[in-house]
mmCIF file of N, CA and C in Angstrom:
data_model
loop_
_atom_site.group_PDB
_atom_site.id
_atom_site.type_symbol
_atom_site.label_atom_id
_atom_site.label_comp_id
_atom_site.label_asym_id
_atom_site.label_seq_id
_atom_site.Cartn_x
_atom_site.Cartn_y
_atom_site.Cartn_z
ATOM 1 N N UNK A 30 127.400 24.076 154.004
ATOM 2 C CA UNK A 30 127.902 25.427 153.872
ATOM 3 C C UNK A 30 127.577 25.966 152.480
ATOM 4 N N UNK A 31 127.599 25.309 151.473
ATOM 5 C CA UNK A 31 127.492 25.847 149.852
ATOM 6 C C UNK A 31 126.143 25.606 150.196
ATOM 7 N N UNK A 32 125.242 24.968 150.366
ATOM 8 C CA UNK A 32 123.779 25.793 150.879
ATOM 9 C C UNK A 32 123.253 26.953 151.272
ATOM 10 N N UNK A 33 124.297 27.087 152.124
ATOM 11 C CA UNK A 33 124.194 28.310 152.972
ATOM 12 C C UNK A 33 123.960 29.702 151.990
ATOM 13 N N UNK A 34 125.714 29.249 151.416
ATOM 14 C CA UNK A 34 126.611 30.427 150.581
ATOM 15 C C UNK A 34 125.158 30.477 149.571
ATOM 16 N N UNK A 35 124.499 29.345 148.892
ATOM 17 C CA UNK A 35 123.584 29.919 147.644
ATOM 18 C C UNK A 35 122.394 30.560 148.421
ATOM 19 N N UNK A 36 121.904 30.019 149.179
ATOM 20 C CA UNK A 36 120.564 30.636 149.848
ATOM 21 C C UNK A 36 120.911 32.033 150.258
ATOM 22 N N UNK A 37 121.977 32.594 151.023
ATOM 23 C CA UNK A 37 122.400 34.242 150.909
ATOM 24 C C UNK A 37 122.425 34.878 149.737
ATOM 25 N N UNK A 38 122.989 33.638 148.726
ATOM 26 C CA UNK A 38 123.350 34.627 147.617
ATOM 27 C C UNK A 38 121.746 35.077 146.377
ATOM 28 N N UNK A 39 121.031 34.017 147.010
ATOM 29 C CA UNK A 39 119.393 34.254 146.144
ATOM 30 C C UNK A 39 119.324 35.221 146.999
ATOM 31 N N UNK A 40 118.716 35.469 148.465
ATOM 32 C CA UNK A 40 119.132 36.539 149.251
ATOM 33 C C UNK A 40 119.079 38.036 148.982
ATOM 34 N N UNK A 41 120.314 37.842 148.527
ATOM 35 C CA UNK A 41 121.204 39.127 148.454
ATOM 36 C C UNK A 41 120.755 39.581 146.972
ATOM 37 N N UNK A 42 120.432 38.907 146.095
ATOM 38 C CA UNK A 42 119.571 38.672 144.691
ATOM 39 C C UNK A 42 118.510 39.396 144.590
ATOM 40 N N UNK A 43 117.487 38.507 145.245
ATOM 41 C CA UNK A 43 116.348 39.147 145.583
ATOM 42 C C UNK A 43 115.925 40.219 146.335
ATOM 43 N N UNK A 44 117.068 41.067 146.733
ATOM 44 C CA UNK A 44 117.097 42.001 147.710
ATOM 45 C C UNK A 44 117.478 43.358 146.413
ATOM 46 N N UNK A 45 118.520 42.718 146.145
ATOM 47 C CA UNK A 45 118.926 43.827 144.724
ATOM 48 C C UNK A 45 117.407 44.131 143.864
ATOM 49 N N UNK A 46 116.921 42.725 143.379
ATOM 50 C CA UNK A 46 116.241 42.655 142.655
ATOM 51 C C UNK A 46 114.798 44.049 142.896
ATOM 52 N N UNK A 47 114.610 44.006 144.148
ATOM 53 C CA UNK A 47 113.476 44.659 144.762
ATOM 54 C C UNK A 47 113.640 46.135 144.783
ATOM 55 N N UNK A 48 115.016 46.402 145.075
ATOM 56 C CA UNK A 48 115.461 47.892 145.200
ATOM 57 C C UNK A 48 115.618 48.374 143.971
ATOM 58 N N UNK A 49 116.464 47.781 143.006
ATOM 59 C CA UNK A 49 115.983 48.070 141.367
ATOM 60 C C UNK A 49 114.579 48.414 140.935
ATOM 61 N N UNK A 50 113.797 47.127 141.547
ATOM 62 C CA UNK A 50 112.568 47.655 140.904
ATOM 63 C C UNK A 50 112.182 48.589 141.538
ATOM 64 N N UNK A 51 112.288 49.072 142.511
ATOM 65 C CA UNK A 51 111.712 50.770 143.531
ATOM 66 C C UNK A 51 112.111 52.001 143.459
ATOM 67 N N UNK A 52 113.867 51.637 142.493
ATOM 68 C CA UNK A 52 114.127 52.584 141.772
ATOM 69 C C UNK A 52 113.604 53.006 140.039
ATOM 70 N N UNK A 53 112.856 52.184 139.827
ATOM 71 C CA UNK A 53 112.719 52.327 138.575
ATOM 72 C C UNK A 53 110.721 52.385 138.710
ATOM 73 N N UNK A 54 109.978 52.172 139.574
ATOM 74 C CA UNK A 54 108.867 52.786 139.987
ATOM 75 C C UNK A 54 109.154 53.765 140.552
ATOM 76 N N UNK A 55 110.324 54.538 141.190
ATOM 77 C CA UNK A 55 110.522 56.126 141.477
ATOM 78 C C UNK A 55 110.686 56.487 140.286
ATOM 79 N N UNK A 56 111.540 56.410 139.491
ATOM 80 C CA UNK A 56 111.716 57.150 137.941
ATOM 81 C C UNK A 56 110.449 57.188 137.244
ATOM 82 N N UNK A 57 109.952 56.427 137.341
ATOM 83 C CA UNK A 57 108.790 56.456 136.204
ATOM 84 C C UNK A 57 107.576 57.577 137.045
ATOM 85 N N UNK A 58 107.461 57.558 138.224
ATOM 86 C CA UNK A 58 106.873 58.594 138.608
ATOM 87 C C UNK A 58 106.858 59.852 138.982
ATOM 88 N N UNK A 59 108.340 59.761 138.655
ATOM 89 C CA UNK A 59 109.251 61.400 138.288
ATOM 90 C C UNK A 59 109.238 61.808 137.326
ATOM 91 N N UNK A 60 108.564 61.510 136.119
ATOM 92 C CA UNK A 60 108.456 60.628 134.596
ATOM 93 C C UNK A 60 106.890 61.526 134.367
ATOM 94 N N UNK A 61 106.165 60.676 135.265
ATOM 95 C CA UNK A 61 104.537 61.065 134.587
ATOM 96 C C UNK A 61 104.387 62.364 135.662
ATOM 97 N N UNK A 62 105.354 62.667 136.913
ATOM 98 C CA UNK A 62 104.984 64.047 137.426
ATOM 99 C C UNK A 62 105.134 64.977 136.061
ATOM 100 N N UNK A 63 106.516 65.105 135.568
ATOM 101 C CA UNK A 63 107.035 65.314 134.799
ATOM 102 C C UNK A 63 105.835 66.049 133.391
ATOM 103 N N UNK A 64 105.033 64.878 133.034
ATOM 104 C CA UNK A 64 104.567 65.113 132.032
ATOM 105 C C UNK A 64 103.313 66.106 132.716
ATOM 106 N N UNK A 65 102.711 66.057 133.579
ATOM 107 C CA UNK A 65 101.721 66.594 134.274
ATOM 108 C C UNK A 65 101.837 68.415 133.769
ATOM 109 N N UNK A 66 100.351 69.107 133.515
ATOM 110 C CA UNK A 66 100.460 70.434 132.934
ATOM 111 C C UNK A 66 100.517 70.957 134.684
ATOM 112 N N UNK A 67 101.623 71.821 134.409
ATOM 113 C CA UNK A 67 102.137 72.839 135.324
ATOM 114 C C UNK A 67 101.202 74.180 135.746
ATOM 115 N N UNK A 68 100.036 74.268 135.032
ATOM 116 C CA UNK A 68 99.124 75.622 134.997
ATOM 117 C C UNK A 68 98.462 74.766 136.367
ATOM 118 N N UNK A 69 97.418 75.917 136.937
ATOM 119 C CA UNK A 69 96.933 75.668 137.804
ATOM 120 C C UNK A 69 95.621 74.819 137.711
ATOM 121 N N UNK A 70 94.977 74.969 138.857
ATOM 122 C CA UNK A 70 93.636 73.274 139.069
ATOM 123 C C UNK A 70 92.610 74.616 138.069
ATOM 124 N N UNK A 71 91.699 73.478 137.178
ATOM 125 C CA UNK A 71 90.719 73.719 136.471
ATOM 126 C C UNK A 71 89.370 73.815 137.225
ATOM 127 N N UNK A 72 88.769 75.441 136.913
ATOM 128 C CA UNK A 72 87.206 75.445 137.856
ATOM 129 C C UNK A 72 86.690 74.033 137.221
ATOM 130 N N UNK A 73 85.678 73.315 138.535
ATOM 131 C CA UNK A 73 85.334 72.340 138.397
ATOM 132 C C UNK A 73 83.849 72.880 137.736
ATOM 133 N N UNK A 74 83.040 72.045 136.871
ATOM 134 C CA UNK A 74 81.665 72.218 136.808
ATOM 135 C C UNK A 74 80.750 72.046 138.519
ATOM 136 N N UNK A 75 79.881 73.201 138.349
ATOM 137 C CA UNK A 75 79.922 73.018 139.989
ATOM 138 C C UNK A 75 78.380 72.110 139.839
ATOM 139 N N UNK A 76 77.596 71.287 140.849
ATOM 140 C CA UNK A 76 76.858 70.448 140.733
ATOM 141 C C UNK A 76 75.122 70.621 140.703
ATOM 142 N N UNK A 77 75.312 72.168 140.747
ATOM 143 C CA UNK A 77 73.822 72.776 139.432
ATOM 144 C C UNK A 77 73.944 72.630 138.194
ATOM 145 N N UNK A 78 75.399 72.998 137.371
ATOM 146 C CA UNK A 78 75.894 72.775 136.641
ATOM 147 C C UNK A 78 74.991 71.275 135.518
ATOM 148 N N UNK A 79 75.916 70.412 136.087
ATOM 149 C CA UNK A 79 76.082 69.062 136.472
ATOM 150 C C UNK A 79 74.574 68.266 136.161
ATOM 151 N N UNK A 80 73.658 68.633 137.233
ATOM 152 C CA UNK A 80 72.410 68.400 137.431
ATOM 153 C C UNK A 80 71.538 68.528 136.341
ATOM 154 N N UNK A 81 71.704 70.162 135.798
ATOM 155 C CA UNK A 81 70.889 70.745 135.062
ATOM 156 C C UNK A 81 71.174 70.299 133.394
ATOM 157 N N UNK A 82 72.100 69.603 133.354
ATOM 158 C CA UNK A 82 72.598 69.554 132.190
ATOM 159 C C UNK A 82 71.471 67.571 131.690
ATOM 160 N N UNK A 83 71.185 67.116 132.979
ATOM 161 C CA UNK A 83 70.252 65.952 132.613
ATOM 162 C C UNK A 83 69.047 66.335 133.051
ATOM 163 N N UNK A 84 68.850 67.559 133.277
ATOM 164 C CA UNK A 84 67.573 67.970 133.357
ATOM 165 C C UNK A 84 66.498 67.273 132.279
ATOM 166 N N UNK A 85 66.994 67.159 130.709
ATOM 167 C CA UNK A 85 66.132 66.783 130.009
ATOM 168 C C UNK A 85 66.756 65.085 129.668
ATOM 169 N N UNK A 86 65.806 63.928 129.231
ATOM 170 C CA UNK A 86 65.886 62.837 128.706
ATOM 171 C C UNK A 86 66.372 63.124 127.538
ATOM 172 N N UNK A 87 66.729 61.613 127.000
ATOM 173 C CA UNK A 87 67.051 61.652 125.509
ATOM 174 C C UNK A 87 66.272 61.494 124.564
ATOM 175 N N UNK A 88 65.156 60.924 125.476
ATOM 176 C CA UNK A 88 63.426 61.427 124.291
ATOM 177 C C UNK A 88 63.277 62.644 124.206
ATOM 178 N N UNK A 89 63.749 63.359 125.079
ATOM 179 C CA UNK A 89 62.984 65.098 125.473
ATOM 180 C C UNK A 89 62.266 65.325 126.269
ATOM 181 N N UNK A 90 62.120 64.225 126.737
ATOM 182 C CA UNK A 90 61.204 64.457 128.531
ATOM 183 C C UNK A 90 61.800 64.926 129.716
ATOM 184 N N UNK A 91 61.107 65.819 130.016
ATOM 185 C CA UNK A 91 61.995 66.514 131.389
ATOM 186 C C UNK A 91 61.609 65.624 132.505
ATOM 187 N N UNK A 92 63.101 65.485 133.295
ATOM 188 C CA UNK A 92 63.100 64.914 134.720
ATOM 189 C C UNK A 92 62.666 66.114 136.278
ATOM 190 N N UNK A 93 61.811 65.317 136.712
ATOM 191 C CA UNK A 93 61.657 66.064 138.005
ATOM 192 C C UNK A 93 62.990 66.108 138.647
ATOM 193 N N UNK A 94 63.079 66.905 139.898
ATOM 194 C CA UNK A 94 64.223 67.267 140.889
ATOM 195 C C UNK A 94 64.841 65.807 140.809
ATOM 196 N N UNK A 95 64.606 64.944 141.778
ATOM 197 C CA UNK A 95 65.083 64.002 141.973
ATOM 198 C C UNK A 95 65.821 63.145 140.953
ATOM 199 N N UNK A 96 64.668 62.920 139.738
ATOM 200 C CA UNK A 96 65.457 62.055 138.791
ATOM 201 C C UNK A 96 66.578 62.656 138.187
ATOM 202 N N UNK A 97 66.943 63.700 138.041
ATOM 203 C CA UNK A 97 67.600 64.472 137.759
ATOM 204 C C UNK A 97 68.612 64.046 138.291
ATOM 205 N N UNK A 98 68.776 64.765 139.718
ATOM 206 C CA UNK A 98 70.178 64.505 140.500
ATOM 207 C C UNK A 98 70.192 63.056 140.423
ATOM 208 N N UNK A 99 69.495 62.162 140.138
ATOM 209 C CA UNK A 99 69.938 60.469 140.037
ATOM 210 C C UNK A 99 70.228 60.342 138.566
ATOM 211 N N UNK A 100 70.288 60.599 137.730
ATOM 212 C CA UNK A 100 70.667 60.468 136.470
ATOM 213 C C UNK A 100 72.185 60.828 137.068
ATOM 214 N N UNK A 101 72.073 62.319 137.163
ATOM 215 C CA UNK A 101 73.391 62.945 137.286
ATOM 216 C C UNK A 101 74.770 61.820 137.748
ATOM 217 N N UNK A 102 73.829 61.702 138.967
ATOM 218 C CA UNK A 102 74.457 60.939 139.929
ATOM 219 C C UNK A 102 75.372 59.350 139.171
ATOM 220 N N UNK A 103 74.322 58.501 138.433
ATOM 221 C CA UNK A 103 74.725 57.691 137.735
ATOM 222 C C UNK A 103 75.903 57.237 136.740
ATOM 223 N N UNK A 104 75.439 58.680 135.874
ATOM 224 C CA UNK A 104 76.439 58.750 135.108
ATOM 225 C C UNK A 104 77.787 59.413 135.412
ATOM 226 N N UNK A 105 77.486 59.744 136.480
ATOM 227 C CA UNK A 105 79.186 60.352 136.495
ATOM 228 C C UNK A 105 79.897 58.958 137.824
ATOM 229 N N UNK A 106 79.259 58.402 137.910
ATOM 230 C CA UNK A 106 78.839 56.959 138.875
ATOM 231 C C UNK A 106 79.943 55.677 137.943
ATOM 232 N N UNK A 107 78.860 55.296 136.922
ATOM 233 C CA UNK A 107 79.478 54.295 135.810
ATOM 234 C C UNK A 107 80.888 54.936 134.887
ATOM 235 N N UNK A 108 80.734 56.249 134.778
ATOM 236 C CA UNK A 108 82.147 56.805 134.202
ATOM 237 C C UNK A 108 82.943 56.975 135.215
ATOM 238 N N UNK A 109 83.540 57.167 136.174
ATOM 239 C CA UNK A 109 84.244 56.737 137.267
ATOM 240 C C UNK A 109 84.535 55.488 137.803
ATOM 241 N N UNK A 110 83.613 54.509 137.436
ATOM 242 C CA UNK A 110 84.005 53.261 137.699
ATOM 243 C C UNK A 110 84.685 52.138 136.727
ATOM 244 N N UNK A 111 84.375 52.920 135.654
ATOM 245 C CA UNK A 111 84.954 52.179 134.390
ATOM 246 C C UNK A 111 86.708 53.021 134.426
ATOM 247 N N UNK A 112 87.005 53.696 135.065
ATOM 248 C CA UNK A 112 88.516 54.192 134.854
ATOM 249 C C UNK A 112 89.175 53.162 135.228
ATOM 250 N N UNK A 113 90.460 53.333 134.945
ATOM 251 C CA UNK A 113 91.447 52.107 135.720
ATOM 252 C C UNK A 113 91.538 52.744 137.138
ATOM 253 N N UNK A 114 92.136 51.751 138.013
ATOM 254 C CA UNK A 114 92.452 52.187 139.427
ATOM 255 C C UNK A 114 93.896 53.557 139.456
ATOM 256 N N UNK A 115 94.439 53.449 138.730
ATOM 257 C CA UNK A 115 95.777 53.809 138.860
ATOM 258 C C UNK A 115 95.653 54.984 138.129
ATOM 259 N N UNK A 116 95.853 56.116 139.064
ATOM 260 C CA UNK A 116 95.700 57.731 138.769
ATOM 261 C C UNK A 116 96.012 58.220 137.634
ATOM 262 N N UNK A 117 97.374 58.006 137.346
ATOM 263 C CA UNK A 117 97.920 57.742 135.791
ATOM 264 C C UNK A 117 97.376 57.827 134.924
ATOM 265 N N UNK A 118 96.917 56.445 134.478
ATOM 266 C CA UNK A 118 96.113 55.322 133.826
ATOM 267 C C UNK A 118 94.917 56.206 133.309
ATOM 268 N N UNK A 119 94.233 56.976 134.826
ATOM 269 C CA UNK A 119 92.720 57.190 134.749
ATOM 270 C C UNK A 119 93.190 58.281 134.015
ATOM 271 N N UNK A 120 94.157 59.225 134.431
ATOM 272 C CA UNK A 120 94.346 60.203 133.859
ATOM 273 C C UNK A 120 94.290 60.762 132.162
ATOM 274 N N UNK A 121 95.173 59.521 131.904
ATOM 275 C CA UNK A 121 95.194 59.605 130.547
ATOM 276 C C UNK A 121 94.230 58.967 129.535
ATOM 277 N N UNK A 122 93.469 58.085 130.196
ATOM 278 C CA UNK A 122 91.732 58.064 129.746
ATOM 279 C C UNK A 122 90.696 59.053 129.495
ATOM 280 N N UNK A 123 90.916 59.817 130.867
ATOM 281 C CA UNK A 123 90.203 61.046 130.653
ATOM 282 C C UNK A 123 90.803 62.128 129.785
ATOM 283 N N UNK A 124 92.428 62.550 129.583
ATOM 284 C CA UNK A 124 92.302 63.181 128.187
ATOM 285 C C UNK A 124 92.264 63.012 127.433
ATOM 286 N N UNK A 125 91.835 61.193 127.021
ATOM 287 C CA UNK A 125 91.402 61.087 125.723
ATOM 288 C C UNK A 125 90.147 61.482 125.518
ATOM 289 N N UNK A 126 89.229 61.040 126.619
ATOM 290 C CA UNK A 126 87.909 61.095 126.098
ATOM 291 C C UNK A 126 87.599 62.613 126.071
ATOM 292 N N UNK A 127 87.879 63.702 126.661
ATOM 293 C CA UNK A 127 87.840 65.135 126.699
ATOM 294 C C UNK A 127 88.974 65.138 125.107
ATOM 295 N N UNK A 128 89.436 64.626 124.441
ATOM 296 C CA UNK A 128 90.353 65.102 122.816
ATOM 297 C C UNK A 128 89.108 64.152 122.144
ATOM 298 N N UNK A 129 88.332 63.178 122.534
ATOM 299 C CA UNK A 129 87.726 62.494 121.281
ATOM 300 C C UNK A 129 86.299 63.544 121.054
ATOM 301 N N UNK A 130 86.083 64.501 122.251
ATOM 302 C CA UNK A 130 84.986 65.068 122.408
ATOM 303 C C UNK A 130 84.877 66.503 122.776
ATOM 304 N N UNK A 131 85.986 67.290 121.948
ATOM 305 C CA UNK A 131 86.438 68.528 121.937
ATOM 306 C C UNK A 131 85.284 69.530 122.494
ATOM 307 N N UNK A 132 84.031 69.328 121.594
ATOM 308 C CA UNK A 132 82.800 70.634 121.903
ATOM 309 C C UNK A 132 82.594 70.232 123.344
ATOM 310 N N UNK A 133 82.398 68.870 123.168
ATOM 311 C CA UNK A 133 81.275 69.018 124.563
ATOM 312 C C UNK A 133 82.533 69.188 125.686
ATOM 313 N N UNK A 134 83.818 69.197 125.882
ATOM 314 C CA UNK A 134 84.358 69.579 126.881
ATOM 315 C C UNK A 134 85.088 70.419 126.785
ATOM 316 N N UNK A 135 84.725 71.616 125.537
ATOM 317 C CA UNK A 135 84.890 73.372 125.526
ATOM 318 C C UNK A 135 83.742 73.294 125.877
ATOM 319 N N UNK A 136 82.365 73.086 125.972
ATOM 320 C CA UNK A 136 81.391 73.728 126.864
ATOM 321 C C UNK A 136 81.385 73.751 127.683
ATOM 322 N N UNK A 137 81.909 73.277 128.610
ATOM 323 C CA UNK A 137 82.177 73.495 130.084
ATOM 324 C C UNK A 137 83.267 73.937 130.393
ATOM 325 N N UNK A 138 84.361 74.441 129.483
ATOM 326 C CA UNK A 138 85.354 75.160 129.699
ATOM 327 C C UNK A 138 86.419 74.628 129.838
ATOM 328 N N UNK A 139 86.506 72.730 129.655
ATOM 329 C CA UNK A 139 87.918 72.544 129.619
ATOM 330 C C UNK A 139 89.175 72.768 128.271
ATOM 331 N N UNK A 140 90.064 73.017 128.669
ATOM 332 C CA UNK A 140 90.913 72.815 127.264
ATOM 333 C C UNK A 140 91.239 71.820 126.599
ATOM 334 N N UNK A 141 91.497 71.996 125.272
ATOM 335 C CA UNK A 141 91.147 70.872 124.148
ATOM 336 C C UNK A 141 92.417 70.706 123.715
ATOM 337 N N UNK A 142 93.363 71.164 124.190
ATOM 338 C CA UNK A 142 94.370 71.277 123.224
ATOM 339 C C UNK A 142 95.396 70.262 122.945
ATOM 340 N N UNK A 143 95.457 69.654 121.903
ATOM 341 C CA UNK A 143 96.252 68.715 121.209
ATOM 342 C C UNK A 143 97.291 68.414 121.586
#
């Protein structure tokens, strides 16, 4: 019977234990909604944009059509894959790297602001 009574009572433990933690992964994501800017979705660079912007190499050699959209393609390829998984996470990667790189992401119109 005092078997019993401890094995319910890990149980009943580990049951608390789980709902605590699901309340406290709800808070924290009431937390980073929270911090999220309230203005509306940012025009995206649209993918002429995008394209045209690796139009040229970093020697100065221009890419035909194709290599082009495969450059494009790449790099926005390996920078997407290097984010963390977790939306969050990625999130706040990307406003660093848009604050470490103010011009180049006022040229495309995002905001910089501190």
């Amino acid at each position: 019977i005092a078997l019993k009574a401890q094995l319910a009572a890990k149980t009943e433990a580990a049951a608390a234990a789980s709902l605590a933690h699901a309340a406290k992964a709800a808070e924290l994501a009431r937390a980073r909604e929270a911090l999220l800017p309230k203005s509306g979705p940012l025009e995206p660079v649209s993918i002429e944009q995008r394209n045209e912007a690796f139009r040229v190499r970093s020697d100065g050699q221009a890419r035909g059509d194709a290599a082009t959209v495969r450059a494009s393609q790449r790099a926005v390829s390996k920078t997407a894959d290097s984010l963390p998984a977790d939306p969050y996470q990625a999130g706040v990667v990307l406003d660093a790297v848009v604050k470490k790189f103010p011009e180049a992401a006022a040229s495309v119109g995002l905001r910089t602001q501190s």
